[in-house]
PDB file of C-alpha atoms in Angstrom:
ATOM      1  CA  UNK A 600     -26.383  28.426  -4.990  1.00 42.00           C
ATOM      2  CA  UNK A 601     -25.988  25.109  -3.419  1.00 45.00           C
ATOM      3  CA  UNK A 602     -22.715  24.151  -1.545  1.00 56.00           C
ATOM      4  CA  UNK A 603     -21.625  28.039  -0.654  1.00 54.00           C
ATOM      5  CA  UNK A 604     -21.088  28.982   2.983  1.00 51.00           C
ATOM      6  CA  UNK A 605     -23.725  30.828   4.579  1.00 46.00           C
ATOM      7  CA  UNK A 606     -26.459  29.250   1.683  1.00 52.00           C
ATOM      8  CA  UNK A 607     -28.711  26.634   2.551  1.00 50.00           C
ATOM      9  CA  UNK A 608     -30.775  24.035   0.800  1.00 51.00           C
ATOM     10  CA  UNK A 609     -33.915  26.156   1.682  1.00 49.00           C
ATOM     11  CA  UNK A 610     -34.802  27.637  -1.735  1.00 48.00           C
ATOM     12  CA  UNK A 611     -36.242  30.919  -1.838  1.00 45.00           C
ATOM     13  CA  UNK A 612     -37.269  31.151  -5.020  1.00 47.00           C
ATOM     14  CA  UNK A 613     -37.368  27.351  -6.404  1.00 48.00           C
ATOM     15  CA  UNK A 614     -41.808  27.828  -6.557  1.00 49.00           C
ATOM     16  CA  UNK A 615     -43.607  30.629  -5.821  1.00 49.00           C
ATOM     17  CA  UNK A 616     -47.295  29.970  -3.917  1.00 48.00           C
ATOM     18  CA  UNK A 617     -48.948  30.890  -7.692  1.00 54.00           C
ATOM     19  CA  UNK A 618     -46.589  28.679  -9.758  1.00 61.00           C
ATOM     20  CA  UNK A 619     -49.023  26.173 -11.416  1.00 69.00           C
ATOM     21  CA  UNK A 620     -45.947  23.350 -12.681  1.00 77.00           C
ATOM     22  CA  UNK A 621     -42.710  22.296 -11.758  1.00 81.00           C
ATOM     23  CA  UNK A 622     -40.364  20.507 -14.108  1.00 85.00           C
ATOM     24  CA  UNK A 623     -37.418  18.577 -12.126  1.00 85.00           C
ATOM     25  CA  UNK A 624     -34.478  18.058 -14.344  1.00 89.00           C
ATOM     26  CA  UNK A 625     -31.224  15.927 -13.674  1.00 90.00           C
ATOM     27  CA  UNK A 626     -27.734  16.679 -15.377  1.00 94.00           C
ATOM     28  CA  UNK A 627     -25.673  13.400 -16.150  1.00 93.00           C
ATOM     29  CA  UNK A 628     -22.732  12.988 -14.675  1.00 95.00           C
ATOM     30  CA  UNK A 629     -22.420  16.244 -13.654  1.00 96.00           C
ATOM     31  CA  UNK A 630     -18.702  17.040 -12.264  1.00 96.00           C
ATOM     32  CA  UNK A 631     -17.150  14.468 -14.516  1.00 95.00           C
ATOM     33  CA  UNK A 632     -18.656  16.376 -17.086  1.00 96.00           C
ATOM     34  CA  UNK A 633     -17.046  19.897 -16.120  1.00 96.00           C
ATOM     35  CA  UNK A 634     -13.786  19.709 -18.404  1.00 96.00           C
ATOM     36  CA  UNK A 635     -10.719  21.072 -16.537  1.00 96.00           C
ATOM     37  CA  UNK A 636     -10.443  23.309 -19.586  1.00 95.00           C
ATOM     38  CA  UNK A 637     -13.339  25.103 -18.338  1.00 96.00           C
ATOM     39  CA  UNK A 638     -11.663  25.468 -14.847  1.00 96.00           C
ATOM     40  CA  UNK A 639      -8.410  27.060 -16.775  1.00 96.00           C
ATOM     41  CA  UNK A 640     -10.137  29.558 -18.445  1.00 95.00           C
ATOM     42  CA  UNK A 641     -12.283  30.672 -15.425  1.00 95.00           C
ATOM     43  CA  UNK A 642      -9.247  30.854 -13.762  1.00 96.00           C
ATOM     44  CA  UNK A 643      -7.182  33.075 -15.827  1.00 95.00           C
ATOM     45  CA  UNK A 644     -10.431  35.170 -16.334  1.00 94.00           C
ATOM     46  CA  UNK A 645     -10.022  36.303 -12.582  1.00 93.00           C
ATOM     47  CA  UNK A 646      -6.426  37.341 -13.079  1.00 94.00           C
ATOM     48  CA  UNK A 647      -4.504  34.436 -12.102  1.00 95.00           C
ATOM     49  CA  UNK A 648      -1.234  33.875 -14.602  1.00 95.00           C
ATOM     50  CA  UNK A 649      -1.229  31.105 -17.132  1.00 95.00           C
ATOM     51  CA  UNK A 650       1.137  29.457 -14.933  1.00 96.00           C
ATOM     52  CA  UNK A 651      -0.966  29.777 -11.520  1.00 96.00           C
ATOM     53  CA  UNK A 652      -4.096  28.751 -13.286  1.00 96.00           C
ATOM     54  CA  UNK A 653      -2.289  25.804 -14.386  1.00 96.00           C
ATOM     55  CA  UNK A 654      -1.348  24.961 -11.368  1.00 97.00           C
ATOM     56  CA  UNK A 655      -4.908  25.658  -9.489  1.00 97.00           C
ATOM     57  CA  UNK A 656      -6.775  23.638 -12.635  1.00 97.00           C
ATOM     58  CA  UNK A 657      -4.054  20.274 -11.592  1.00 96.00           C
ATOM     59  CA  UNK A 658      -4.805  20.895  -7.951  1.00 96.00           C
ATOM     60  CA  UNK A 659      -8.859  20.803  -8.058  1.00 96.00           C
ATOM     61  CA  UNK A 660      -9.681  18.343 -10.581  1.00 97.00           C
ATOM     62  CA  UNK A 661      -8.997  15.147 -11.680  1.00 95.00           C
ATOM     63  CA  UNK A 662      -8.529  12.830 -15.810  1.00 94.00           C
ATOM     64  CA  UNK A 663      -9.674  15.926 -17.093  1.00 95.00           C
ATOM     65  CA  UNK A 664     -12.720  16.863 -14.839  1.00 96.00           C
ATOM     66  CA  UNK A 665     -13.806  17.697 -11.541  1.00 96.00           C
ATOM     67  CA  UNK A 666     -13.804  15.103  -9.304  1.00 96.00           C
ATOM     68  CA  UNK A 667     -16.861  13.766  -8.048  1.00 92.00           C
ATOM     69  CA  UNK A 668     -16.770  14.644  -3.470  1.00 91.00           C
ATOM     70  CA  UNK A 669     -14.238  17.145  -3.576  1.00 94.00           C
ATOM     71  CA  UNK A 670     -14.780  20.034  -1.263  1.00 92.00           C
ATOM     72  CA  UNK A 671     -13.961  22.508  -4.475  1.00 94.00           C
ATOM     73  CA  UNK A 672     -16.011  21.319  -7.367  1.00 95.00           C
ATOM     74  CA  UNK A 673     -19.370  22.310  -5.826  1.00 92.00           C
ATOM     75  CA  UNK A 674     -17.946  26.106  -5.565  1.00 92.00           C
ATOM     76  CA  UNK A 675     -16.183  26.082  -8.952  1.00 95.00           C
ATOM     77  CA  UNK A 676     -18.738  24.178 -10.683  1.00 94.00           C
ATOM     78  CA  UNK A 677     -20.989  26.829  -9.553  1.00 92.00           C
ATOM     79  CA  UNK A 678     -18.478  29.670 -11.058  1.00 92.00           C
ATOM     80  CA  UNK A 679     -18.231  28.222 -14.273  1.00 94.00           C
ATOM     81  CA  UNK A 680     -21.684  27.911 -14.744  1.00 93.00           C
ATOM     82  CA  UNK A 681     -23.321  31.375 -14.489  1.00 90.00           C
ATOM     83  CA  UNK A 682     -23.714  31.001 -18.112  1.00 91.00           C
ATOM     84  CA  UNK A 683     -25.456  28.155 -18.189  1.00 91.00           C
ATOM     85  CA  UNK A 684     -27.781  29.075 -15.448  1.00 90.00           C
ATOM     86  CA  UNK A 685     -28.592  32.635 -16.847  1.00 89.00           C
ATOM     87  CA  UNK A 686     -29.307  31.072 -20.319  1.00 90.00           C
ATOM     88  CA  UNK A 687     -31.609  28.549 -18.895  1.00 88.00           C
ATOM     89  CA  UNK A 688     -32.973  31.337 -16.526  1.00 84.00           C
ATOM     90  CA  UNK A 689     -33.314  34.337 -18.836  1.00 80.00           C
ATOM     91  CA  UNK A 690     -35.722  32.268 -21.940  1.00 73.00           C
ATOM     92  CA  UNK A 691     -38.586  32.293 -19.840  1.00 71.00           C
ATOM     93  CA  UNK A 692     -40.230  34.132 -16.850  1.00 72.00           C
ATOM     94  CA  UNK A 693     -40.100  31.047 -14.221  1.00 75.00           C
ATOM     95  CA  UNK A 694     -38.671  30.118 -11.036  1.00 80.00           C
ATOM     96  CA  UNK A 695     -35.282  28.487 -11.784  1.00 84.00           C
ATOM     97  CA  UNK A 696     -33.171  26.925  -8.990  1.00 83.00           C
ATOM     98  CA  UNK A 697     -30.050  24.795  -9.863  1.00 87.00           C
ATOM     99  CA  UNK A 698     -28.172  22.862  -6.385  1.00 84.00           C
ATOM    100  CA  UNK A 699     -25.332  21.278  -8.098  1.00 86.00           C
ATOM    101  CA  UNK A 700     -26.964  18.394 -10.925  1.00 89.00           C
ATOM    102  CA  UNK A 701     -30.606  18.806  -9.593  1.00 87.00           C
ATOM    103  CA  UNK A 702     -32.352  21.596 -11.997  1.00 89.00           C
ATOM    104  CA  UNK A 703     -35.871  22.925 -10.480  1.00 85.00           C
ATOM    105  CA  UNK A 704     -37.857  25.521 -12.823  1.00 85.00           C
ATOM    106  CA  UNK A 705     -41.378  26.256 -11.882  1.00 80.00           C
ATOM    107  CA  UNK A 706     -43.928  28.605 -13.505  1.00 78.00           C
ATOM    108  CA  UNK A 707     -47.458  29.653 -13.326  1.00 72.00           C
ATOM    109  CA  UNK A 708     -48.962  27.758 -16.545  1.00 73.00           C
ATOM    110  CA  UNK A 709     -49.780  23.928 -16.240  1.00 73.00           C
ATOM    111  CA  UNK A 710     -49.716  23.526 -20.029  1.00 78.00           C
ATOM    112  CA  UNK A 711     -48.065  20.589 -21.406  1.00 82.00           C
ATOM    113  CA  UNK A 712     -46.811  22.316 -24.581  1.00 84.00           C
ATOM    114  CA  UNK A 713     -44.944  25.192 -22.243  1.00 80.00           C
ATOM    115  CA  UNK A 714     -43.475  22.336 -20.207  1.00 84.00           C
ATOM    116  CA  UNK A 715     -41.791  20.438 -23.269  1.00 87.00           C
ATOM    117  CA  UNK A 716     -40.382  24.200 -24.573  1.00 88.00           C
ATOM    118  CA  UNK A 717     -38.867  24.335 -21.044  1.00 87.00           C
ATOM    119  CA  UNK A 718     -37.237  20.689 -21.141  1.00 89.00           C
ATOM    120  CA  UNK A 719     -36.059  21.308 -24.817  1.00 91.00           C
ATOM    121  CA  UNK A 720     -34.667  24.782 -23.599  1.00 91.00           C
ATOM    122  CA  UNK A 721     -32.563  23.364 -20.556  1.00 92.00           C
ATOM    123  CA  UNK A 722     -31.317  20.235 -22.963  1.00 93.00           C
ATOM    124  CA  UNK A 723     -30.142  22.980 -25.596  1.00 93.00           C
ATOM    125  CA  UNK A 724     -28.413  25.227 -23.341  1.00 93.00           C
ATOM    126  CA  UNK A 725     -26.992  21.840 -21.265  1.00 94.00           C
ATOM    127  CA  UNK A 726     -25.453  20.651 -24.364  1.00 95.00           C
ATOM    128  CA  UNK A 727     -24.033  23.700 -25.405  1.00 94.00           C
ATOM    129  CA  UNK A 728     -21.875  23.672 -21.541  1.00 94.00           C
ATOM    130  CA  UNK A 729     -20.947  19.785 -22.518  1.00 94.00           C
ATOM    131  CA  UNK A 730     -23.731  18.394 -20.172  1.00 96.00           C
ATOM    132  CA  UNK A 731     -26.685  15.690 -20.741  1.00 94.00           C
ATOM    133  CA  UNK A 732     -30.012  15.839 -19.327  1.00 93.00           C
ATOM    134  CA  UNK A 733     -31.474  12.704 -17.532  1.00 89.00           C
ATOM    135  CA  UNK A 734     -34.655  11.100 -19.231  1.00 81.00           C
ATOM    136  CA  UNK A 735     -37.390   8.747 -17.780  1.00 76.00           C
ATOM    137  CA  UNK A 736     -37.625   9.162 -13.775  1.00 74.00           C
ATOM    138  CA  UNK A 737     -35.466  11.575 -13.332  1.00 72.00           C
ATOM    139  CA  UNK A 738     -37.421  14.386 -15.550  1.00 75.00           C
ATOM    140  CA  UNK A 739     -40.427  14.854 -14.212  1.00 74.00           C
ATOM    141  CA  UNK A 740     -43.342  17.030 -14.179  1.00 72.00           C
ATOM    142  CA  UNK A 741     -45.367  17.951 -11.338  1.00 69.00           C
ATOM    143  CA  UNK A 742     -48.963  20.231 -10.920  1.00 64.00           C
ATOM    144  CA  UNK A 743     -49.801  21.275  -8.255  1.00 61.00           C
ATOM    145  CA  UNK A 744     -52.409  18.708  -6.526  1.00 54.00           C
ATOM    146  CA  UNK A 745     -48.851  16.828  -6.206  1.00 59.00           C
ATOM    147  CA  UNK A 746     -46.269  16.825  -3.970  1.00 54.00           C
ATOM    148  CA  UNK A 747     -43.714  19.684  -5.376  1.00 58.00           C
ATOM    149  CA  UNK A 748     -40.699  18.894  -3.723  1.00 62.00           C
ATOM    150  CA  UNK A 749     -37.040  20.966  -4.462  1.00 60.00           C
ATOM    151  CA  UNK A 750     -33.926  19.783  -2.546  1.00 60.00           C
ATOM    152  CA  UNK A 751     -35.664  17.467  -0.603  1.00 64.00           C
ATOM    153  CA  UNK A 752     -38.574  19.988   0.842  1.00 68.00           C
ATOM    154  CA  UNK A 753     -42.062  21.046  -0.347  1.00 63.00           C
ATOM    155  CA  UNK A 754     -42.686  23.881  -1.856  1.00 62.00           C
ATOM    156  CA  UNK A 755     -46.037  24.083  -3.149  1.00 57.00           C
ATOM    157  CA  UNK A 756     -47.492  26.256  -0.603  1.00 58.00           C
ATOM    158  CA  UNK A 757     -44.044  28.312   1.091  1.00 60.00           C
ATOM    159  CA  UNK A 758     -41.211  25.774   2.028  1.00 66.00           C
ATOM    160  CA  UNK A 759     -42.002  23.229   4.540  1.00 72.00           C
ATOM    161  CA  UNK A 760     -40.370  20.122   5.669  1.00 81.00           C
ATOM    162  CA  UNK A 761     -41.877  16.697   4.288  1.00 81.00           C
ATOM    163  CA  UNK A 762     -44.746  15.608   6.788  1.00 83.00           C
ATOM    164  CA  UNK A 763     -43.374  12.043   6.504  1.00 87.00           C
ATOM    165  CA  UNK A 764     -39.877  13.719   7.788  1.00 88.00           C
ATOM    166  CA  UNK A 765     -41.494  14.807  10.626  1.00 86.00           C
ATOM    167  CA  UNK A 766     -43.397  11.753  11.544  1.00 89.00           C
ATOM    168  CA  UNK A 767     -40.343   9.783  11.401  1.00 91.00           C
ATOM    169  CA  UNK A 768     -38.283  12.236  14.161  1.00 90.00           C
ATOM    170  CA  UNK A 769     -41.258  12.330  16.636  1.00 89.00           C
ATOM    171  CA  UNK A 770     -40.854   8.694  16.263  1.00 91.00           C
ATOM    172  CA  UNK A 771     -37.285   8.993  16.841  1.00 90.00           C
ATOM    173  CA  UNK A 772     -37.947  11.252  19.572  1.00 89.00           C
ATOM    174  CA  UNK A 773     -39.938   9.012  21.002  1.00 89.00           C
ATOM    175  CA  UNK A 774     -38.210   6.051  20.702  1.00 89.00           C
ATOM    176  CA  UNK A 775     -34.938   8.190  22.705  1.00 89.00           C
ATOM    177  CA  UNK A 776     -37.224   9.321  25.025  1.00 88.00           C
ATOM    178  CA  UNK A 777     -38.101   5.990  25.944  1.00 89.00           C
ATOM    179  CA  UNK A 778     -34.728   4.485  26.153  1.00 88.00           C
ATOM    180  CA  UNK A 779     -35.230   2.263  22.965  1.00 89.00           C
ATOM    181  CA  UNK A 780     -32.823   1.891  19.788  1.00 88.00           C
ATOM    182  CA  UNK A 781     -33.622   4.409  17.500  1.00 88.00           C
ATOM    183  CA  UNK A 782     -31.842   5.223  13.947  1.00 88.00           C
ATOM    184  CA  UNK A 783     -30.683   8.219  15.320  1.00 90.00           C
ATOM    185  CA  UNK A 784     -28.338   9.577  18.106  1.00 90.00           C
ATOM    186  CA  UNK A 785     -29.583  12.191  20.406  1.00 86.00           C
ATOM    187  CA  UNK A 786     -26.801  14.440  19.037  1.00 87.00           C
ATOM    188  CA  UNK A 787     -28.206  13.854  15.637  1.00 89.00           C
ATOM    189  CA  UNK A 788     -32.081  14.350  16.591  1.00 87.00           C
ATOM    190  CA  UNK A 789     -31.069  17.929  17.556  1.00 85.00           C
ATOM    191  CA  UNK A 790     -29.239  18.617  14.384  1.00 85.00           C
ATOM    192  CA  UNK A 791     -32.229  17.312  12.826  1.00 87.00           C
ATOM    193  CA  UNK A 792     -34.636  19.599  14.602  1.00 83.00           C
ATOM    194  CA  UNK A 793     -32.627  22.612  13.990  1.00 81.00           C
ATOM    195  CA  UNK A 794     -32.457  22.677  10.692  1.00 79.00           C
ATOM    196  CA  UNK A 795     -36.761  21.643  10.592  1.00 82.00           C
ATOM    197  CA  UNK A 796     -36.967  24.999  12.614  1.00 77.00           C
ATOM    198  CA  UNK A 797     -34.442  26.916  10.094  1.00 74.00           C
ATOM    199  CA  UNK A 798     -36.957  25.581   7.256  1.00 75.00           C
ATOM    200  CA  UNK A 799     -39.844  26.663   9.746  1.00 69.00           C
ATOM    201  CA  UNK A 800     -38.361  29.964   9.775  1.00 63.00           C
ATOM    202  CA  UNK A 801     -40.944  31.689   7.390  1.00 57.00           C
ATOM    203  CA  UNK A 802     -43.621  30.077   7.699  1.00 58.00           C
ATOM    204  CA  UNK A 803     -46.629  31.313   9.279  1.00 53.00           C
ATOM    205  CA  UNK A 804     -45.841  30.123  12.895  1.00 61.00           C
ATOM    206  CA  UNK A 805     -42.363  31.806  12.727  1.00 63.00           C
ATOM    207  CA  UNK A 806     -43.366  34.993  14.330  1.00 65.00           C
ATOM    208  CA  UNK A 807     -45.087  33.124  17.461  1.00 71.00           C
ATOM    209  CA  UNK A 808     -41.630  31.225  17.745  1.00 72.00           C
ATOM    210  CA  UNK A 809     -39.714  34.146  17.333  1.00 73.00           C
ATOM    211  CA  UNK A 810     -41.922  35.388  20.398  1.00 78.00           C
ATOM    212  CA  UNK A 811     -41.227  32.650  22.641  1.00 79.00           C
ATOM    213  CA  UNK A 812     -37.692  32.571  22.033  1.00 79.00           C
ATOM    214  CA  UNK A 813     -37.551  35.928  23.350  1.00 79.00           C
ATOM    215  CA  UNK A 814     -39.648  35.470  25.885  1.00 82.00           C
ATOM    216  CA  UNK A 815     -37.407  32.794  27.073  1.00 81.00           C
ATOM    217  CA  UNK A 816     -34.475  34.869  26.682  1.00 77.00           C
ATOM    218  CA  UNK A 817     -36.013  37.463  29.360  1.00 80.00           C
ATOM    219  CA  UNK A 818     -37.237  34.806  31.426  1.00 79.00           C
ATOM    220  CA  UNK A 819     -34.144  33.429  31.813  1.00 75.00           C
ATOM    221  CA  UNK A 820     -32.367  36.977  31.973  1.00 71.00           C
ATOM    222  CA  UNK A 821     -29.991  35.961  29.315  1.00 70.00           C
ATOM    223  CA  UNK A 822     -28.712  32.383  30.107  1.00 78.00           C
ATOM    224  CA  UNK A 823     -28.293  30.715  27.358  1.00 79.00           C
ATOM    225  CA  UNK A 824     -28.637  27.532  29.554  1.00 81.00           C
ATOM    226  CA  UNK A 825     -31.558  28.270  31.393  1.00 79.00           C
ATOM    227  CA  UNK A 826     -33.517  29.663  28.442  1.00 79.00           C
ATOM    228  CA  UNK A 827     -33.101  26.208  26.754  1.00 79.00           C
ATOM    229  CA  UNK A 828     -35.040  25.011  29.902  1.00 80.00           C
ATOM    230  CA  UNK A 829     -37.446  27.341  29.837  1.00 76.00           C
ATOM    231  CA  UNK A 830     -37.885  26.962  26.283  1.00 75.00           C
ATOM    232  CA  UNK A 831     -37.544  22.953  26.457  1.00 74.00           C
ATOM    233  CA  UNK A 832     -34.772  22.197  24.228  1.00 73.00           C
ATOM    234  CA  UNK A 833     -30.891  21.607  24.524  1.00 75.00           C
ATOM    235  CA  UNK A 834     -29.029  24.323  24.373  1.00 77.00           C
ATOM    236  CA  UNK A 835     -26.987  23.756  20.936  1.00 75.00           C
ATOM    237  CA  UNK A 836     -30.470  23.772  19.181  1.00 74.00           C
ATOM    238  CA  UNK A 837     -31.495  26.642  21.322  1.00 77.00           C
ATOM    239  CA  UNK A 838     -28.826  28.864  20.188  1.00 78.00           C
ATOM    240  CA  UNK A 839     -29.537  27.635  16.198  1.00 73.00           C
ATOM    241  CA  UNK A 840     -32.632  28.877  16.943  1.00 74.00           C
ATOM    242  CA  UNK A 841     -31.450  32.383  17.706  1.00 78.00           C
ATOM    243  CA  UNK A 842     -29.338  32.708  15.044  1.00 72.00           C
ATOM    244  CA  UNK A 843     -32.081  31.617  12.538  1.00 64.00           C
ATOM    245  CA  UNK A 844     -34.315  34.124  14.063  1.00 67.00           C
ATOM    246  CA  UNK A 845     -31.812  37.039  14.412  1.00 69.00           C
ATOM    247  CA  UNK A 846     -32.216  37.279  17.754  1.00 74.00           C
ATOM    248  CA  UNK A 847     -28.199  35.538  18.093  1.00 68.00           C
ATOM    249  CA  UNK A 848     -25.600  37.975  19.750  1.00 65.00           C
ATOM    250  CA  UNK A 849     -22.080  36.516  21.522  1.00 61.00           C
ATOM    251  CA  UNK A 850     -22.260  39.277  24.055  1.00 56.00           C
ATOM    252  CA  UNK A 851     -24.315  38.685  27.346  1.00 51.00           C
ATOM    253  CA  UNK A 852     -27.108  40.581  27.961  1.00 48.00           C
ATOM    254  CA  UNK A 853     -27.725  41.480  23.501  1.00 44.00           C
ATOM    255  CA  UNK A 854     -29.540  38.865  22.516  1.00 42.00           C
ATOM    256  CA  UNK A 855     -32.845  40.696  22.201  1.00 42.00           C
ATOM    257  CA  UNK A 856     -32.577  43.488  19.634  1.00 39.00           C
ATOM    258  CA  UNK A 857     -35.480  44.770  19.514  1.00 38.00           C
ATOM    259  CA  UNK A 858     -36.014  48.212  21.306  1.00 35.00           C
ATOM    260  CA  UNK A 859     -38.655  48.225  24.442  1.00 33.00           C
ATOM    261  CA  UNK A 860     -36.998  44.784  25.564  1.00 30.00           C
ATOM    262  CA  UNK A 861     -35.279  45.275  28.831  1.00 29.00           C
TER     263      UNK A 861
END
């Protein structure tokens, strides 16, 4: 569920390693197109009074709808629309991931005739919510010699970062390193690399990073600072590191969890 603290843009479940196809949808307009109505009712269906769900509908959206960069229509759009994702969902046995307007759904056949049921499936139940579906570029069909790609990162073999991503920050790191311009702060090329390594987090190479982390850790008895040395990073992306790979604790000396470490 895209925009929801704690979730990420990482998605689990958008194409699994067997999945054969995956059809990329678009939803037009997509907040405008979330009536207010729709926010009323879901309101009073928690147990808010006619008159508080009044007032919460007036206070989060805007002419009728949600507005479009609030920091509440991601979160309620998402409430309104379990329906909508457990109709599109429940019709076949795929992979279906829905961040906001973008609508993933992958499955294991590659035939043409399933992929036009499951564009004619999401269009029906998208109408039936008050929504349009996006046609020419923005539907689009993809096997698997192509690059799958779901929010922005690969999925047809795990979840990986784009290689051409990665190019691009070496170059940036490069071009820091260096003491050239580069599109990118140095505060921003560790933001960058922490969430790469946060994507990284299950793929094969995770456990060996999980290793050194730790082994940094006990190197550096602890220090957060000094195991960022040893492990040859700043500290703020050392620490996003830890908490990625659940070896994070506040308190001194409990950052290893696992028994046998000293």
């Amino acid at each position: 569920m895209g925009a929801t603290p704690w979730r990420d843009a990482a998605p689990p479940r958008a194409a699994a390693p067997q999945d054969e196809s995956v059809v990329k949808l678009d939803l037009i307009d997509f907040f405008g197109s979330t009536r207010a109505d729709r926010i009323e009712r879901y309101f009073r269906f928690v147990g808010w009074t006619e008159e508080a769900a009044g007032l919460l509908t007036r206070l989060t959206t805007y002419e009728g709808a949600l507005p479009q960069g609030a920091p509440t229509s991601p979160a309620l759009s998402n409430r309104v629309n379990y329906g909508l994702d457990a109709i599109i969902a429940g019709r076949y046995r795929v992979n279906y991931t829905r961040y906001a307007d973008d609508i993933t759904i992958s499955f294991r056949s590659d035939s043409p005739r399933i992929a036009r049921g499951v564009v004619q499936h999401v269009r029906r139940a998208a109408k039936r919510f008050g929504y349009r579906v996006h046609t020419g570029k923005k539907l689009r069909v993809l096997r698997r010699h192509q690059s799958q790609r779901v929010t922005g990162l690969v999925v047809n073999d795990g979840v990986r970062v784009p290689r051409e991503t990665r190019r691009w920050l070496r170059a940036v790191e490069h071009r820091l390193a260096t003491g050239k311009q580069a599109t990118l702060t140095r505060a921003e090329l560790e933001g960058w690399k922490a969430y790469v390594a946060f994507v990284d987090r299950t793929r094969p190479g995770a456990a060996r990073l999980r290793k050194r982390l730790q082994e940094a850790l006990v190197a550096s008895h602890h220090s957060l600072t000094y195991g960022a040395e040893h492990f040859g990073c700043s500290k703020r992306v050392f620490v996003a590191l830890l908490k990625h790979h659940g070896l994070w604790d506040p308190r001194p000396n409990r950052r290893v969890p696992e028994r046998g470490w000293n």
